[in-house]
Structure formats: structure tokens, C-alpha cells
Amino acid sequence: MNSLKFKAEIENLYEINNIILSQLNTNNKNTKDLELIIEEIFVNIVKYSNADCIKINYSYNAKTSIFNLEFIDNGIMFNPLEHEDYSKKEDLDSTPVGGLGIFFFKSLSDSISYEYKNNENHLFISKIIK
């Protein structure tokens, strides 16, 4: 498992994506989906959590094609899995710009779990990369 630790500043997103995505030797739709997942989660933590830093643990298993991510932050407790899903087109149309990040990363991920422990948010994501 690889780990990154950055200050919770939006300027760090480009470097984080470059480091994590360099683990993959492909440039397909699933890689773009993974990039969007990382971006949406990171930006939400920076903008809303009041976290000082963000730690990201990640690994890729080439045999199973599964990319695992764990986002850890010391911000306010927030479980995105409890956030309301948009199930109808009308919901999406009435959502303000910037209000779909959680919806996007939840719909693009293959597996998601969350826990709050040791005063930290831990968000686990798995994405199949083929």
C-alpha cells in the first residue's frame, strides 16, 4: 500500500492525481473515472471538512484490476454514504452547480465504505480498472 499526505489545499490536487494515476499504464474510461473520483473526494474534503491535512492510501492489484483508495482526514465527521442520492432527473436538474460531487464519485465507484475512528474520517473506495 502506498501513502500520500498533503495539506488540505486545492493546489495539491494535480500532483496527487499525477502520483496516483502513474500507477496505471492505461488511459481508458475507467482511468478517467478514477481521476474524477479522486478529484471530487479531495475537493469536498478541502472545501467542507476544515481538515488540516489529507492522507491517501492507495494500491493497485493488476491481477484483479482493482484500484483501492482510502482517504483519511482530520476534519469534521461526515459520512458521504448518508448523503441523499439523486434518483430522478428532476433532482439532478434542480441541484445547484457544485452539488453533485458525492453523487458522481458514488456512481463511478465499484465499492465504497466509510468509518469514523480516532477522530478521523476514513473513506474507502474500490474501482475496477480494465
PDB file of N, CA and C in Angstrom, residues 17-101:
ATOM      1  N   ASN A  17      -3.214  13.539  -8.270  1.00  0.00           N
ATOM      2  CA  ASN A  17      -3.686  12.756  -9.414  1.00  0.00           C
ATOM      3  C   ASN A  17      -2.526  12.195 -10.226  1.00  0.00           C
ATOM      4  N   ASN A  18      -1.496  12.992 -10.466  1.00  0.00           N
ATOM      5  CA  ASN A  18      -0.335  12.506 -11.224  1.00  0.00           C
ATOM      6  C   ASN A  18       0.338  11.339 -10.532  1.00  0.00           C
ATOM      7  N   ILE A  19       0.534  11.437  -9.241  1.00  0.00           N
ATOM      8  CA  ILE A  19       1.202  10.363  -8.499  1.00  0.00           C
ATOM      9  C   ILE A  19       0.370   9.092  -8.520  1.00  0.00           C
ATOM     10  N   ILE A  20      -0.897   9.214  -8.186  1.00  0.00           N
ATOM     11  CA  ILE A  20      -1.751   8.024  -8.100  1.00  0.00           C
ATOM     12  C   ILE A  20      -1.968   7.394  -9.476  1.00  0.00           C
ATOM     13  N   LEU A  21      -2.280   8.196 -10.471  1.00  0.00           N
ATOM     14  CA  LEU A  21      -2.576   7.642 -11.798  1.00  0.00           C
ATOM     15  C   LEU A  21      -1.335   7.112 -12.508  1.00  0.00           C
ATOM     16  N   SER A  22      -0.141   7.512 -12.058  1.00  0.00           N
ATOM     17  CA  SER A  22       1.083   6.964 -12.649  1.00  0.00           C
ATOM     18  C   SER A  22       1.235   5.471 -12.347  1.00  0.00           C
ATOM     19  N   GLN A  23       0.458   4.953 -11.420  1.00  0.00           N
ATOM     20  CA  GLN A  23       0.479   3.523 -11.103  1.00  0.00           C
ATOM     21  C   GLN A  23      -0.138   2.686 -12.220  1.00  0.00           C
ATOM     22  N   LEU A  24      -0.876   3.352 -13.096  1.00  0.00           N
ATOM     23  CA  LEU A  24      -1.589   2.649 -14.165  1.00  0.00           C
ATOM     24  C   LEU A  24      -0.930   2.935 -15.499  1.00  0.00           C
ATOM     25  N   ASN A  25      -0.875   1.929 -16.330  1.00  0.00           N
ATOM     26  CA  ASN A  25      -0.273   2.087 -17.655  1.00  0.00           C
ATOM     27  C   ASN A  25      -1.342   2.148 -18.733  1.00  0.00           C
ATOM     28  N   THR A  26      -2.483   2.665 -18.378  1.00  0.00           N
ATOM     29  CA  THR A  26      -3.580   2.716 -19.336  1.00  0.00           C
ATOM     30  C   THR A  26      -4.215   4.102 -19.309  1.00  0.00           C
ATOM     31  N   ASN A  27      -4.861   4.450 -20.361  1.00  0.00           N
ATOM     32  CA  ASN A  27      -5.545   5.736 -20.444  1.00  0.00           C
ATOM     33  C   ASN A  27      -6.930   5.492 -21.033  1.00  0.00           C
ATOM     34  N   ASN A  28      -7.752   4.821 -20.252  1.00  0.00           N
ATOM     35  CA  ASN A  28      -9.086   4.491 -20.748  1.00  0.00           C
ATOM     36  C   ASN A  28     -10.156   5.163 -19.889  1.00  0.00           C
ATOM     37  N   LYS A  29     -11.408   4.847 -20.160  1.00  0.00           N
ATOM     38  CA  LYS A  29     -12.523   5.472 -19.454  1.00  0.00           C
ATOM     39  C   LYS A  29     -12.431   5.256 -17.952  1.00  0.00           C
ATOM     40  N   ASN A  30     -12.080   4.056 -17.527  1.00  0.00           N
ATOM     41  CA  ASN A  30     -12.016   3.778 -16.094  1.00  0.00           C
ATOM     42  C   ASN A  30     -10.929   4.588 -15.404  1.00  0.00           C
ATOM     43  N   THR A  31      -9.845   4.890 -16.109  1.00  0.00           N
ATOM     44  CA  THR A  31      -8.808   5.744 -15.544  1.00  0.00           C
ATOM     45  C   THR A  31      -9.354   7.154 -15.368  1.00  0.00           C
ATOM     46  N   LYS A  32     -10.105   7.626 -16.345  1.00  0.00           N
ATOM     47  CA  LYS A  32     -10.735   8.955 -16.238  1.00  0.00           C
ATOM     48  C   LYS A  32     -11.738   8.971 -15.090  1.00  0.00           C
ATOM     49  N   ASP A  33     -12.473   7.867 -14.929  1.00  0.00           N
ATOM     50  CA  ASP A  33     -13.411   7.772 -13.808  1.00  0.00           C
ATOM     51  C   ASP A  33     -12.673   7.847 -12.474  1.00  0.00           C
ATOM     52  N   LEU A  34     -11.539   7.146 -12.384  1.00  0.00           N
ATOM     53  CA  LEU A  34     -10.745   7.175 -11.158  1.00  0.00           C
ATOM     54  C   LEU A  34     -10.246   8.588 -10.880  1.00  0.00           C
ATOM     55  N   GLU A  35      -9.815   9.281 -11.912  1.00  0.00           N
ATOM     56  CA  GLU A  35      -9.354  10.659 -11.760  1.00  0.00           C
ATOM     57  C   GLU A  35     -10.484  11.555 -11.228  1.00  0.00           C
ATOM     58  N   LEU A  36     -11.689  11.365 -11.740  1.00  0.00           N
ATOM     59  CA  LEU A  36     -12.833  12.153 -11.281  1.00  0.00           C
ATOM     60  C   LEU A  36     -13.195  11.805  -9.832  1.00  0.00           C
ATOM     61  N   ILE A  37     -13.118  10.537  -9.475  1.00  0.00           N
ATOM     62  CA  ILE A  37     -13.381  10.111  -8.095  1.00  0.00           C
ATOM     63  C   ILE A  37     -12.419  10.822  -7.145  1.00  0.00           C
ATOM     64  N   ILE A  38     -11.135  10.767  -7.472  1.00  0.00           N
ATOM     65  CA  ILE A  38     -10.114  11.406  -6.631  1.00  0.00           C
ATOM     66  C   ILE A  38     -10.385  12.903  -6.511  1.00  0.00           C
ATOM     67  N   GLU A  39     -10.668  13.525  -7.641  1.00  0.00           N
ATOM     68  CA  GLU A  39     -10.909  14.972  -7.643  1.00  0.00           C
ATOM     69  C   GLU A  39     -12.111  15.349  -6.780  1.00  0.00           C
ATOM     70  N   GLU A  40     -13.219  14.656  -6.955  1.00  0.00           N
ATOM     71  CA  GLU A  40     -14.433  15.003  -6.222  1.00  0.00           C
ATOM     72  C   GLU A  40     -14.259  14.811  -4.718  1.00  0.00           C
ATOM     73  N   ILE A  41     -13.635  13.716  -4.319  1.00  0.00           N
ATOM     74  CA  ILE A  41     -13.438  13.473  -2.889  1.00  0.00           C
ATOM     75  C   ILE A  41     -12.476  14.492  -2.306  1.00  0.00           C
ATOM     76  N   PHE A  42     -11.346  14.705  -2.973  1.00  0.00           N
ATOM     77  CA  PHE A  42     -10.339  15.630  -2.462  1.00  0.00           C
ATOM     78  C   PHE A  42     -10.913  17.049  -2.339  1.00  0.00           C
ATOM     79  N   VAL A  43     -11.591  17.510  -3.370  1.00  0.00           N
ATOM     80  CA  VAL A  43     -12.156  18.866  -3.353  1.00  0.00           C
ATOM     81  C   VAL A  43     -13.200  19.005  -2.247  1.00  0.00           C
ATOM     82  N   ASN A  44     -14.047  18.001  -2.061  1.00  0.00           N
ATOM     83  CA  ASN A  44     -15.037  18.069  -0.988  1.00  0.00           C
ATOM     84  C   ASN A  44     -14.376  18.151   0.382  1.00  0.00           C
ATOM     85  N   ILE A  45     -13.326  17.381   0.592  1.00  0.00           N
ATOM     86  CA  ILE A  45     -12.620  17.434   1.883  1.00  0.00           C
ATOM     87  C   ILE A  45     -12.029  18.824   2.086  1.00  0.00           C
ATOM     88  N   VAL A  46     -11.363  19.346   1.070  1.00  0.00           N
ATOM     89  CA  VAL A  46     -10.732  20.666   1.178  1.00  0.00           C
ATOM     90  C   VAL A  46     -11.779  21.746   1.456  1.00  0.00           C
ATOM     91  N   LYS A  47     -12.891  21.727   0.725  1.00  0.00           N
ATOM     92  CA  LYS A  47     -13.864  22.804   0.807  1.00  0.00           C
ATOM     93  C   LYS A  47     -14.744  22.754   2.056  1.00  0.00           C
ATOM     94  N   TYR A  48     -15.048  21.561   2.549  1.00  0.00           N
ATOM     95  CA  TYR A  48     -16.095  21.462   3.560  1.00  0.00           C
ATOM     96  C   TYR A  48     -15.692  20.859   4.904  1.00  0.00           C
ATOM     97  N   SER A  49     -14.541  20.232   5.002  1.00  0.00           N
ATOM     98  CA  SER A  49     -14.256  19.460   6.214  1.00  0.00           C
ATOM     99  C   SER A  49     -13.511  20.217   7.309  1.00  0.00           C
ATOM    100  N   ASN A  50     -12.870  21.322   6.954  1.00  0.00           N
ATOM    101  CA  ASN A  50     -11.981  22.033   7.890  1.00  0.00           C
ATOM    102  C   ASN A  50     -10.774  21.179   8.294  1.00  0.00           C
ATOM    103  N   ALA A  51     -10.407  20.236   7.462  1.00  0.00           N
ATOM    104  CA  ALA A  51      -9.250  19.376   7.742  1.00  0.00           C
ATOM    105  C   ALA A  51      -7.951  20.151   7.518  1.00  0.00           C
ATOM    106  N   ASP A  52      -6.927  19.788   8.297  1.00  0.00           N
ATOM    107  CA  ASP A  52      -5.599  20.358   8.108  1.00  0.00           C
ATOM    108  C   ASP A  52      -4.836  19.627   7.012  1.00  0.00           C
ATOM    109  N   CYS A  53      -4.992  18.309   7.001  1.00  0.00           N
ATOM    110  CA  CYS A  53      -4.264  17.505   6.021  1.00  0.00           C
ATOM    111  C   CYS A  53      -5.123  16.334   5.583  1.00  0.00           C
ATOM    112  N   ILE A  54      -4.714  15.755   4.475  1.00  0.00           N
ATOM    113  CA  ILE A  54      -5.410  14.606   3.901  1.00  0.00           C
ATOM    114  C   ILE A  54      -4.369  13.542   3.613  1.00  0.00           C
ATOM    115  N   LYS A  55      -4.630  12.337   4.090  1.00  0.00           N
ATOM    116  CA  LYS A  55      -3.767  11.202   3.796  1.00  0.00           C
ATOM    117  C   LYS A  55      -4.529  10.300   2.821  1.00  0.00           C
ATOM    118  N   ILE A  56      -3.819   9.823   1.816  1.00  0.00           N
ATOM    119  CA  ILE A  56      -4.429   8.926   0.842  1.00  0.00           C
ATOM    120  C   ILE A  56      -3.574   7.669   0.759  1.00  0.00           C
ATOM    121  N   ASN A  57      -4.179   6.546   1.093  1.00  0.00           N
ATOM    122  CA  ASN A  57      -3.540   5.242   0.907  1.00  0.00           C
ATOM    123  C   ASN A  57      -4.109   4.653  -0.377  1.00  0.00           C
ATOM    124  N   TYR A  58      -3.244   4.049  -1.187  1.00  0.00           N
ATOM    125  CA  TYR A  58      -3.738   3.510  -2.452  1.00  0.00           C
ATOM    126  C   TYR A  58      -2.915   2.303  -2.875  1.00  0.00           C
ATOM    127  N   SER A  59      -3.575   1.434  -3.628  1.00  0.00           N
ATOM    128  CA  SER A  59      -2.887   0.263  -4.172  1.00  0.00           C
ATOM    129  C   SER A  59      -3.636  -0.203  -5.413  1.00  0.00           C
ATOM    130  N   TYR A  60      -2.896  -0.859  -6.284  1.00  0.00           N
ATOM    131  CA  TYR A  60      -3.488  -1.430  -7.488  1.00  0.00           C
ATOM    132  C   TYR A  60      -3.066  -2.879  -7.597  1.00  0.00           C
ATOM    133  N   ASN A  61      -4.036  -3.758  -7.769  1.00  0.00           N
ATOM    134  CA  ASN A  61      -3.770  -5.175  -7.958  1.00  0.00           C
ATOM    135  C   ASN A  61      -4.014  -5.493  -9.432  1.00  0.00           C
ATOM    136  N   ALA A  62      -2.942  -5.684 -10.174  1.00  0.00           N
ATOM    137  CA  ALA A  62      -3.046  -5.919 -11.616  1.00  0.00           C
ATOM    138  C   ALA A  62      -3.774  -7.229 -11.934  1.00  0.00           C
ATOM    139  N   LYS A  63      -3.673  -8.211 -11.054  1.00  0.00           N
ATOM    140  CA  LYS A  63      -4.343  -9.498 -11.309  1.00  0.00           C
ATOM    141  C   LYS A  63      -5.857  -9.368 -11.247  1.00  0.00           C
ATOM    142  N   THR A  64      -6.350  -8.579 -10.306  1.00  0.00           N
ATOM    143  CA  THR A  64      -7.797  -8.415 -10.160  1.00  0.00           C
ATOM    144  C   THR A  64      -8.303  -7.139 -10.834  1.00  0.00           C
ATOM    145  N   SER A  65      -7.387  -6.287 -11.262  1.00  0.00           N
ATOM    146  CA  SER A  65      -7.703  -4.991 -11.890  1.00  0.00           C
ATOM    147  C   SER A  65      -8.423  -4.039 -10.936  1.00  0.00           C
ATOM    148  N   ILE A  66      -8.204  -4.220  -9.641  1.00  0.00           N
ATOM    149  CA  ILE A  66      -8.877  -3.381  -8.652  1.00  0.00           C
ATOM    150  C   ILE A  66      -7.912  -2.343  -8.087  1.00  0.00           C
ATOM    151  N   PHE A  67      -8.357  -1.100  -8.135  1.00  0.00           N
ATOM    152  CA  PHE A  67      -7.614   0.016  -7.559  1.00  0.00           C
ATOM    153  C   PHE A  67      -8.331   0.406  -6.277  1.00  0.00           C
ATOM    154  N   ASN A  68      -7.609   0.378  -5.155  1.00  0.00           N
ATOM    155  CA  ASN A  68      -8.173   0.721  -3.854  1.00  0.00           C
ATOM    156  C   ASN A  68      -7.626   2.062  -3.381  1.00  0.00           C
ATOM    157  N   LEU A  69      -8.512   2.867  -2.825  1.00  0.00           N
ATOM    158  CA  LEU A  69      -8.156   4.170  -2.266  1.00  0.00           C
ATOM    159  C   LEU A  69      -8.736   4.282  -0.863  1.00  0.00           C
ATOM    160  N   GLU A  70      -7.992   4.909   0.014  1.00  0.00           N
ATOM    161  CA  GLU A  70      -8.511   5.266   1.331  1.00  0.00           C
ATOM    162  C   GLU A  70      -8.155   6.727   1.571  1.00  0.00           C
ATOM    163  N   PHE A  71      -9.170   7.553   1.756  1.00  0.00           N
ATOM    164  CA  PHE A  71      -8.974   8.959   2.092  1.00  0.00           C
ATOM    165  C   PHE A  71      -9.166   9.112   3.594  1.00  0.00           C
ATOM    166  N   ILE A  72      -8.189   9.717   4.251  1.00  0.00           N
ATOM    167  CA  ILE A  72      -8.256   9.940   5.692  1.00  0.00           C
ATOM    168  C   ILE A  72      -8.076  11.430   5.934  1.00  0.00           C
ATOM    169  N   ASP A  73      -8.990  11.998   6.708  1.00  0.00           N
ATOM    170  CA  ASP A  73      -8.832  13.415   7.051  1.00  0.00           C
ATOM    171  C   ASP A  73      -9.251  13.654   8.498  1.00  0.00           C
ATOM    172  N   ASN A  74      -8.706  14.722   9.066  1.00  0.00           N
ATOM    173  CA  ASN A  74      -8.986  15.057  10.457  1.00  0.00           C
ATOM    174  C   ASN A  74     -10.034  16.165  10.575  1.00  0.00           C
ATOM    175  N   GLY A  75     -10.873  16.281   9.573  1.00  0.00           N
ATOM    176  CA  GLY A  75     -11.923  17.297   9.567  1.00  0.00           C
ATOM    177  C   GLY A  75     -13.147  16.852  10.336  1.00  0.00           C
ATOM    178  N   ILE A  76     -14.205  17.641  10.204  1.00  0.00           N
ATOM    179  CA  ILE A  76     -15.443  17.306  10.896  1.00  0.00           C
ATOM    180  C   ILE A  76     -15.986  15.976  10.368  1.00  0.00           C
ATOM    181  N   MET A  77     -16.653  15.241  11.256  1.00  0.00           N
ATOM    182  CA  MET A  77     -17.182  13.940  10.871  1.00  0.00           C
ATOM    183  C   MET A  77     -18.241  14.113   9.780  1.00  0.00           C
ATOM    184  N   PHE A  78     -18.064  13.364   8.700  1.00  0.00           N
ATOM    185  CA  PHE A  78     -19.032  13.409   7.602  1.00  0.00           C
ATOM    186  C   PHE A  78     -18.998  12.085   6.857  1.00  0.00           C
ATOM    187  N   ASN A  79     -20.146  11.420   6.817  1.00  0.00           N
ATOM    188  CA  ASN A  79     -20.272  10.165   6.091  1.00  0.00           C
ATOM    189  C   ASN A  79     -21.003  10.437   4.779  1.00  0.00           C
ATOM    190  N   PRO A  80     -20.290  10.451   3.650  1.00  0.00           N
ATOM    191  CA  PRO A  80     -20.946  10.746   2.373  1.00  0.00           C
ATOM    192  C   PRO A  80     -21.948   9.676   1.950  1.00  0.00           C
ATOM    193  N   LEU A  81     -21.871   8.491   2.542  1.00  0.00           N
ATOM    194  CA  LEU A  81     -22.814   7.430   2.188  1.00  0.00           C
ATOM    195  C   LEU A  81     -24.207   7.724   2.736  1.00  0.00           C
ATOM    196  N   GLU A  82     -24.284   8.617   3.718  1.00  0.00           N
ATOM    197  CA  GLU A  82     -25.581   9.019   4.259  1.00  0.00           C
ATOM    198  C   GLU A  82     -26.176  10.191   3.491  1.00  0.00           C
ATOM    199  N   HIS A  83     -25.427  10.725   2.543  1.00  0.00           N
ATOM    200  CA  HIS A  83     -25.890  11.850   1.726  1.00  0.00           C
ATOM    201  C   HIS A  83     -26.950  11.359   0.765  1.00  0.00           C
ATOM    202  N   GLU A  84     -27.993  12.133   0.594  1.00  0.00           N
ATOM    203  CA  GLU A  84     -29.106  11.754  -0.270  1.00  0.00           C
ATOM    204  C   GLU A  84     -28.636  11.511  -1.706  1.00  0.00           C
ATOM    205  N   ASP A  85     -29.101  10.411  -2.282  1.00  0.00           N
ATOM    206  CA  ASP A  85     -28.818  10.120  -3.682  1.00  0.00           C
ATOM    207  C   ASP A  85     -29.848  10.807  -4.564  1.00  0.00           C
ATOM    208  N   TYR A  86     -29.425  11.169  -5.757  1.00  0.00           N
ATOM    209  CA  TYR A  86     -30.326  11.759  -6.740  1.00  0.00           C
ATOM    210  C   TYR A  86     -30.839  10.639  -7.617  1.00  0.00           C
ATOM    211  N   SER A  87     -32.104  10.320  -7.456  1.00  0.00           N
ATOM    212  CA  SER A  87     -32.639   9.158  -8.166  1.00  0.00           C
ATOM    213  C   SER A  87     -33.492   9.530  -9.375  1.00  0.00           C
ATOM    214  N   LYS A  88     -33.854  10.799  -9.490  1.00  0.00           N
ATOM    215  CA  LYS A  88     -34.689  11.212 -10.607  1.00  0.00           C
ATOM    216  C   LYS A  88     -34.015  12.354 -11.355  1.00  0.00           C
ATOM    217  N   LYS A  89     -34.309  12.457 -12.642  1.00  0.00           N
ATOM    218  CA  LYS A  89     -33.735  13.531 -13.449  1.00  0.00           C
ATOM    219  C   LYS A  89     -34.088  14.895 -12.880  1.00  0.00           C
ATOM    220  N   GLU A  90     -35.283  15.034 -12.335  1.00  0.00           N
ATOM    221  CA  GLU A  90     -35.694  16.315 -11.769  1.00  0.00           C
ATOM    222  C   GLU A  90     -34.762  16.720 -10.616  1.00  0.00           C
ATOM    223  N   ASP A  91     -34.322  15.729  -9.830  1.00  0.00           N
ATOM    224  CA  ASP A  91     -33.398  16.003  -8.736  1.00  0.00           C
ATOM    225  C   ASP A  91     -32.103  16.590  -9.285  1.00  0.00           C
ATOM    226  N   LEU A  92     -31.588  16.004 -10.355  1.00  0.00           N
ATOM    227  CA  LEU A  92     -30.337  16.472 -10.953  1.00  0.00           C
ATOM    228  C   LEU A  92     -30.495  17.875 -11.529  1.00  0.00           C
ATOM    229  N   ASP A  93     -31.636  18.117 -12.184  1.00  0.00           N
ATOM    230  CA  ASP A  93     -31.865  19.425 -12.797  1.00  0.00           C
ATOM    231  C   ASP A  93     -31.953  20.544 -11.776  1.00  0.00           C
ATOM    232  N   SER A  94     -32.448  20.240 -10.581  1.00  0.00           N
ATOM    233  CA  SER A  94     -32.631  21.282  -9.568  1.00  0.00           C
ATOM    234  C   SER A  94     -31.438  21.411  -8.626  1.00  0.00           C
ATOM    235  N   THR A  95     -30.431  20.596  -8.806  1.00  0.00           N
ATOM    236  CA  THR A  95     -29.257  20.650  -7.948  1.00  0.00           C
ATOM    237  C   THR A  95     -28.372  21.819  -8.354  1.00  0.00           C
ATOM    238  N   PRO A  96     -27.934  22.621  -7.381  1.00  0.00           N
ATOM    239  CA  PRO A  96     -27.060  23.747  -7.731  1.00  0.00           C
ATOM    240  C   PRO A  96     -25.709  23.261  -8.236  1.00  0.00           C
ATOM    241  N   VAL A  97     -25.062  24.099  -9.065  1.00  0.00           N
ATOM    242  CA  VAL A  97     -23.730  23.770  -9.566  1.00  0.00           C
ATOM    243  C   VAL A  97     -22.831  23.518  -8.364  1.00  0.00           C
ATOM    244  N   GLY A  98     -22.063  22.443  -8.432  1.00  0.00           N
ATOM    245  CA  GLY A  98     -21.176  22.099  -7.325  1.00  0.00           C
ATOM    246  C   GLY A  98     -21.830  21.165  -6.330  1.00  0.00           C
ATOM    247  N   GLY A  99     -23.073  20.764  -6.574  1.00  0.00           N
ATOM    248  CA  GLY A  99     -23.767  19.905  -5.626  1.00  0.00           C
ATOM    249  C   GLY A  99     -23.822  18.451  -6.016  1.00  0.00           C
ATOM    250  N   LEU A 100     -23.051  18.041  -6.994  1.00  0.00           N
ATOM    251  CA  LEU A 100     -23.139  16.660  -7.480  1.00  0.00           C
ATOM    252  C   LEU A 100     -21.885  15.833  -7.236  1.00  0.00           C
ATOM    253  N   GLY A 101     -20.900  16.365  -6.547  1.00  0.00           N
ATOM    254  CA  GLY A 101     -19.644  15.652  -6.347  1.00  0.00           C
ATOM    255  C   GLY A 101     -19.817  14.298  -5.693  1.00  0.00           C
TER     256      GLY A 101
END
